[in-house]
Amino acid sequence: MSIAPGDFVGLLGPSGSGKSTLLRCILGTVDLYSGEVVVEGRSVTQRRPRAGYVPQLETIDWNFPVTVQEVVMMGCTMDYPLFPWHRRRGKERAARIMDRLGISNLARRHIRELSGGEQQRTFLARALVSNPRLLLLDEPTTGVDIKTRDDVMHLLDELNHEGITVVMSTHEINSVAAHLPRAVCLNGRLTADGPPGEVFTTEILSRTYGAEMPVTDYEGITIVAERPHFFGRENTRRRQRHGHNVAEKRHPVGRDNRAQPHSHRHGHGE
């Protein structure tokens, strides 16, 4: 698999499929049993790449006694040794990044006091403060509400348009279909790689997830039914046998509360 400068890539697959491991391989933090990872022409075993990394929120010890500003400043350690004038530069850069991400007012707050979205923005700021050319994110939209998820995706899109290569793992298939130009499916190995409209087919998703996932197209946007066990004639009959009449579950939708499809796509080339 090759990722070109300026790409925006979503890694998808079931839990345990290798998404997080692949990100750590790119970072150069795990040993390779076979193959090679090359970033900017050099093997990661020779030199770790200049990359920003946002881990899964569930892997972080939120009771660690540290403030938002201190977390963001941790991202400066690769650039600045511990001298006062360098720390001052780091604080200035951290202040700019926090202001852009809307967390300046949280600078002195303890990280455990933050909401899920604020926590995500804090660690994204830490990843960006070193001005990386490559940004790696491990499930950045997990555990946040829909608005925060949308805000994160739009922010990543902005960063990508500014020239940062973005690679993120996620379980949000439809979010990738709406926002990203490239999807990579994994299940212990690469199962598909390409534009979401070509990759998200019932056949490929079945091979990746081991379950049949109905796929449809709505005004050019690929939509995947992510809970396949609720679909299909056999499952409908099974629900009806247990007294669940699907037709009775429908509710009228008025003009004022009709859900409007939301999509954001860009034609970023590979």
Short mmCIF file of C-alpha atoms in Angstrom, two decimals:
data_model
loop_
_atom_site.label_atom_id
_atom_site.label_comp_id
_atom_site.label_asym_id
_atom_site.label_seq_id
_atom_site.Cartn_x
_atom_site.Cartn_y
_atom_site.Cartn_z
CA MET A 1 0.00 0.00 0.00
CA SER A 2 1.28 3.46 -0.90
CA ILE A 3 0.12 6.77 0.57
CA ALA A 4 1.10 9.89 -1.36
CA PRO A 5 1.77 13.30 0.20
CA GLY A 6 -1.53 15.13 0.64
CA ASP A 7 -3.70 11.99 0.77
CA PHE A 8 -6.66 11.71 3.13
CA VAL A 9 -7.14 8.03 3.96
CA GLY A 10 -9.62 6.18 6.15
CA LEU A 11 -8.66 2.75 7.53
CA LEU A 12 -11.67 0.52 8.14
CA GLY A 13 -12.21 -2.99 9.41
CA PRO A 14 -13.54 -4.95 12.37
CA SER A 15 -11.92 -4.80 15.80
CA GLY A 16 -8.61 -6.67 15.76
CA SER A 17 -8.18 -6.26 11.99
CA GLY A 18 -4.87 -4.39 12.32
CA LYS A 19 -5.87 -0.74 11.97
CA SER A 20 -4.15 0.49 15.13
CA THR A 21 -1.16 -1.74 14.51
CA LEU A 22 -0.74 -0.30 11.02
CA LEU A 23 -0.73 3.23 12.43
CA ARG A 24 1.94 2.26 14.97
CA CYS A 25 3.97 0.62 12.21
CA ILE A 26 3.93 3.90 10.29
CA LEU A 27 5.05 5.68 13.46
CA GLY A 28 7.88 3.19 13.88
CA THR A 29 6.86 2.23 17.42
CA VAL A 30 6.38 -1.51 16.85
CA ASP A 31 8.74 -4.15 15.51
CA LEU A 32 8.05 -5.47 12.02
CA TYR A 33 8.09 -9.24 11.52
CA SER A 34 8.17 -8.88 7.75
CA GLY A 35 8.00 -6.19 5.10
CA GLU A 36 9.10 -2.58 5.39
CA VAL A 37 7.53 0.80 6.11
CA VAL A 38 9.10 3.74 4.28
CA VAL A 39 8.15 7.36 5.00
CA GLU A 40 9.64 10.14 2.86
CA GLY A 41 12.15 7.75 1.35
CA ARG A 42 13.55 6.40 4.61
CA SER A 43 12.67 3.27 6.57
CA VAL A 44 10.98 3.97 9.90
CA THR A 45 13.48 1.58 11.50
CA GLN A 46 16.24 4.07 10.62
CA ARG A 47 14.39 7.24 11.57
CA ARG A 48 10.96 7.78 12.99
CA PRO A 49 8.87 10.03 10.78
CA ARG A 50 7.86 13.56 11.69
CA ALA A 51 4.25 12.73 12.39
CA GLY A 52 1.50 13.87 14.72
CA TYR A 53 -0.38 11.07 16.46
CA VAL A 54 -3.78 11.07 18.18
CA PRO A 55 -4.36 7.84 20.17
CA GLN A 56 -7.69 6.30 21.08
CA LEU A 57 -9.23 8.22 23.97
CA GLU A 58 -9.90 4.99 25.88
CA THR A 59 -6.16 4.29 26.11
CA ILE A 60 -5.44 7.51 28.04
CA ASP A 61 -5.22 7.76 31.84
CA TRP A 62 -7.56 10.68 32.47
CA ASN A 63 -6.62 10.83 36.15
CA PHE A 64 -3.04 11.80 35.33
CA PRO A 65 -2.48 15.24 36.94
CA VAL A 66 -2.03 17.37 33.85
CA THR A 67 -3.80 20.39 32.32
CA VAL A 68 -4.88 20.97 28.74
CA GLN A 69 -1.99 23.37 28.11
CA GLU A 70 0.52 20.87 29.50
CA VAL A 71 -0.81 18.11 27.25
CA VAL A 72 -0.53 20.33 24.18
CA MET A 73 3.00 21.38 25.19
CA MET A 74 4.04 17.70 25.23
CA GLY A 75 3.87 17.85 21.45
CA CYS A 76 6.74 20.37 21.42
CA THR A 77 9.30 18.03 22.95
CA MET A 78 10.66 16.83 19.62
CA ASP A 79 11.38 20.41 18.55
CA TYR A 80 12.52 22.25 21.64
CA PRO A 81 15.08 21.27 24.28
CA LEU A 82 14.39 22.35 27.83
CA PHE A 83 15.67 25.93 27.69
CA PRO A 84 13.55 28.95 28.70
CA TRP A 85 13.58 30.68 25.32
CA HIS A 86 12.60 27.48 23.55
CA ARG A 87 9.80 26.82 26.03
CA ARG A 88 8.52 30.32 25.32
CA ARG A 89 8.35 29.56 21.58
CA GLY A 90 6.57 26.31 22.33
CA LYS A 91 3.99 28.09 24.47
CA GLU A 92 3.35 30.62 21.72
CA ARG A 93 2.82 27.88 19.15
CA ALA A 94 0.62 25.90 21.55
CA ALA A 95 -1.47 29.03 22.18
CA ARG A 96 -2.05 29.49 18.44
CA ILE A 97 -3.10 25.87 17.96
CA MET A 98 -5.42 25.90 20.98
CA ASP A 99 -7.01 29.10 19.73
CA ARG A 100 -7.63 27.56 16.32
CA LEU A 101 -9.22 24.46 17.87
CA GLY A 102 -11.34 26.52 20.23
CA ILE A 103 -9.84 25.25 23.50
CA SER A 104 -7.88 28.32 24.67
CA ASN A 105 -10.39 28.86 27.46
CA LEU A 106 -9.64 25.33 28.72
CA ALA A 107 -5.87 25.80 29.04
CA ARG A 108 -5.78 25.45 32.84
CA ARG A 109 -8.47 22.78 33.10
CA HIS A 110 -7.58 19.24 34.17
CA ILE A 111 -8.08 16.78 31.31
CA ARG A 112 -10.54 14.62 33.27
CA GLU A 113 -12.90 17.62 33.49
CA LEU A 114 -13.32 17.82 29.71
CA SER A 115 -16.09 16.48 27.51
CA GLY A 116 -15.28 13.84 24.90
CA GLY A 117 -15.08 16.44 22.15
CA GLU A 118 -12.82 18.70 24.23
CA GLN A 119 -10.55 15.78 25.04
CA GLN A 120 -10.29 14.92 21.35
CA ARG A 121 -9.43 18.51 20.41
CA THR A 122 -6.79 18.63 23.17
CA PHE A 123 -4.91 15.63 21.82
CA LEU A 124 -5.36 16.83 18.25
CA ALA A 125 -3.73 20.10 19.33
CA ARG A 126 -0.85 18.13 20.86
CA ALA A 127 -0.38 16.31 17.54
CA LEU A 128 -0.45 19.55 15.51
CA VAL A 129 1.79 21.72 17.69
CA SER A 130 4.95 20.20 16.18
CA ASN A 131 3.77 21.25 12.69
CA PRO A 132 3.77 17.71 11.23
CA ARG A 133 3.45 16.84 7.56
CA LEU A 134 1.77 13.54 8.46
CA LEU A 135 -1.15 13.21 10.88
CA LEU A 136 -2.21 9.78 12.19
CA LEU A 137 -5.42 9.38 14.19
CA ASP A 138 -6.72 6.23 15.88
CA GLU A 139 -10.53 6.30 15.90
CA PRO A 140 -10.85 10.07 16.45
CA THR A 141 -14.67 10.06 16.23
CA THR A 142 -15.35 7.21 18.66
CA GLY A 143 -17.33 8.15 21.76
CA VAL A 144 -18.30 11.66 20.65
CA ASP A 145 -21.68 13.06 19.64
CA ILE A 146 -22.75 13.62 16.04
CA LYS A 147 -21.97 17.35 16.00
CA THR A 148 -18.49 16.80 17.45
CA ARG A 149 -17.87 14.02 14.94
CA ASP A 150 -18.84 16.33 12.10
CA ASP A 151 -16.68 19.15 13.50
CA VAL A 152 -13.67 16.83 13.75
CA MET A 153 -14.13 15.57 10.19
CA HIS A 154 -14.43 19.11 8.79
CA LEU A 155 -11.32 20.19 10.72
CA LEU A 156 -9.34 17.24 9.35
CA ASP A 157 -10.56 18.16 5.88
CA GLU A 158 -9.26 21.72 6.37
CA LEU A 159 -5.88 20.44 7.56
CA ASN A 160 -5.68 18.13 4.57
CA HIS A 161 -6.37 21.01 2.19
CA GLU A 162 -3.48 22.85 3.85
CA GLY A 163 -1.16 20.05 2.73
CA ILE A 164 -1.11 17.69 5.71
CA THR A 165 -1.36 13.99 4.87
CA VAL A 166 -4.09 12.48 7.06
CA VAL A 167 -4.50 8.78 7.87
CA MET A 168 -7.22 7.81 10.33
CA SER A 169 -8.70 4.55 11.56
CA THR A 170 -12.43 4.49 12.17
CA HIS A 171 -15.56 2.35 12.44
CA GLU A 172 -17.66 5.12 10.86
CA ILE A 173 -18.19 3.70 7.36
CA ASN A 174 -20.75 6.29 6.27
CA SER A 175 -18.64 9.14 7.62
CA VAL A 176 -15.76 7.96 5.43
CA ALA A 177 -18.12 7.71 2.45
CA ALA A 178 -19.28 11.30 3.00
CA HIS A 179 -15.98 13.00 3.81
CA LEU A 180 -12.95 11.05 2.57
CA PRO A 181 -11.68 10.49 -0.98
CA ARG A 182 -9.98 7.18 -0.16
CA ALA A 183 -10.86 4.14 1.94
CA VAL A 184 -8.63 1.20 2.87
CA CYS A 185 -10.32 -1.96 4.20
CA LEU A 186 -8.37 -4.33 6.45
CA ASN A 187 -9.00 -7.69 8.04
CA GLY A 188 -5.58 -8.98 8.96
CA ARG A 189 -4.57 -8.04 5.43
CA LEU A 190 -5.56 -5.48 2.81
CA THR A 191 -8.97 -6.36 1.35
CA ALA A 192 -9.65 -3.20 -0.69
CA ASP A 193 -8.19 0.23 -1.43
CA GLY A 194 -9.76 3.04 -3.42
CA PRO A 195 -12.56 5.64 -3.55
CA PRO A 196 -15.43 4.83 -1.15
CA GLY A 197 -17.88 4.57 -4.04
CA GLU A 198 -15.82 1.70 -5.46
CA VAL A 199 -14.69 0.08 -2.21
CA PHE A 200 -17.99 0.06 -0.32
CA THR A 201 -19.77 -2.78 -2.06
CA THR A 202 -21.67 -5.62 -0.41
CA GLU A 203 -19.05 -8.11 -1.63
CA ILE A 204 -16.02 -6.20 -0.33
CA LEU A 205 -17.64 -5.27 2.99
CA SER A 206 -18.74 -8.87 3.50
CA ARG A 207 -15.17 -10.02 2.90
CA THR A 208 -13.88 -7.37 5.32
CA TYR A 209 -16.41 -7.63 8.16
CA GLY A 210 -17.70 -11.18 7.72
CA ALA A 211 -21.29 -9.94 7.52
CA GLU A 212 -23.59 -8.92 4.69
CA MET A 213 -24.02 -5.15 4.65
CA PRO A 214 -26.62 -3.68 2.28
CA VAL A 215 -25.24 -0.77 0.26
CA THR A 216 -27.26 1.88 -1.54
CA ASP A 217 -26.59 5.12 -3.38
CA TYR A 218 -28.42 8.34 -2.56
CA GLU A 219 -27.74 11.31 -4.84
CA GLY A 220 -24.17 10.19 -5.43
CA ILE A 221 -23.45 9.37 -1.77
CA THR A 222 -22.79 5.75 -0.79
CA ILE A 223 -24.80 4.67 2.26
CA VAL A 224 -24.03 1.45 4.13
CA ALA A 225 -26.41 -0.27 6.55
CA GLU A 226 -23.96 -0.78 9.42
CA ARG A 227 -26.27 -3.08 11.42
CA PRO A 228 -26.93 -5.83 8.88
CA HIS A 229 -28.69 -8.19 11.31
CA PHE A 230 -31.73 -5.89 11.23
CA PHE A 231 -32.13 -6.20 7.46
CA GLY A 232 -33.21 -8.80 4.94
CA ARG A 233 -36.42 -10.73 4.38
CA GLU A 234 -35.55 -13.55 6.77
CA ASN A 235 -34.82 -11.15 9.62
CA THR A 236 -38.01 -9.20 8.86
CA ARG A 237 -40.04 -12.42 9.06
CA ARG A 238 -38.27 -13.35 12.30
CA ARG A 239 -39.14 -9.97 13.84
CA GLN A 240 -42.76 -10.30 12.73
CA ARG A 241 -42.99 -13.81 14.26
CA HIS A 242 -41.92 -12.28 17.57
CA GLY A 243 -44.63 -9.63 17.36
CA HIS A 244 -42.57 -6.81 15.88
CA ASN A 245 -44.58 -5.41 12.98
CA VAL A 246 -42.15 -3.28 11.02
CA ALA A 247 -44.92 -1.25 9.37
CA GLU A 248 -46.30 -0.18 12.75
CA LYS A 249 -42.92 1.25 13.72
CA ARG A 250 -43.04 3.92 11.04
CA HIS A 251 -43.79 7.49 12.05
CA PRO A 252 -45.07 10.31 9.83
CA VAL A 253 -42.43 12.86 8.88
CA GLY A 254 -43.60 16.43 8.52
CA ARG A 255 -42.05 19.15 6.41
CA ASP A 256 -40.41 20.82 9.41
CA ASN A 257 -38.72 17.73 10.80
CA ARG A 258 -37.81 15.92 7.63
CA ALA A 259 -34.19 14.74 7.89
CA GLN A 260 -32.03 16.33 5.25
CA PRO A 261 -29.05 14.38 3.91
CA HIS A 262 -25.75 16.02 4.75
CA SER A 263 -22.65 15.43 2.75
CA HIS A 264 -19.27 17.03 2.38
CA ARG A 265 -17.00 15.78 -0.31
CA HIS A 266 -13.95 17.14 -2.00
CA GLY A 267 -12.10 16.12 -5.08
CA HIS A 268 -8.68 15.85 -3.52
CA GLY A 269 -6.50 13.90 -5.92
CA GLU A 270 -4.10 11.15 -5.03
#
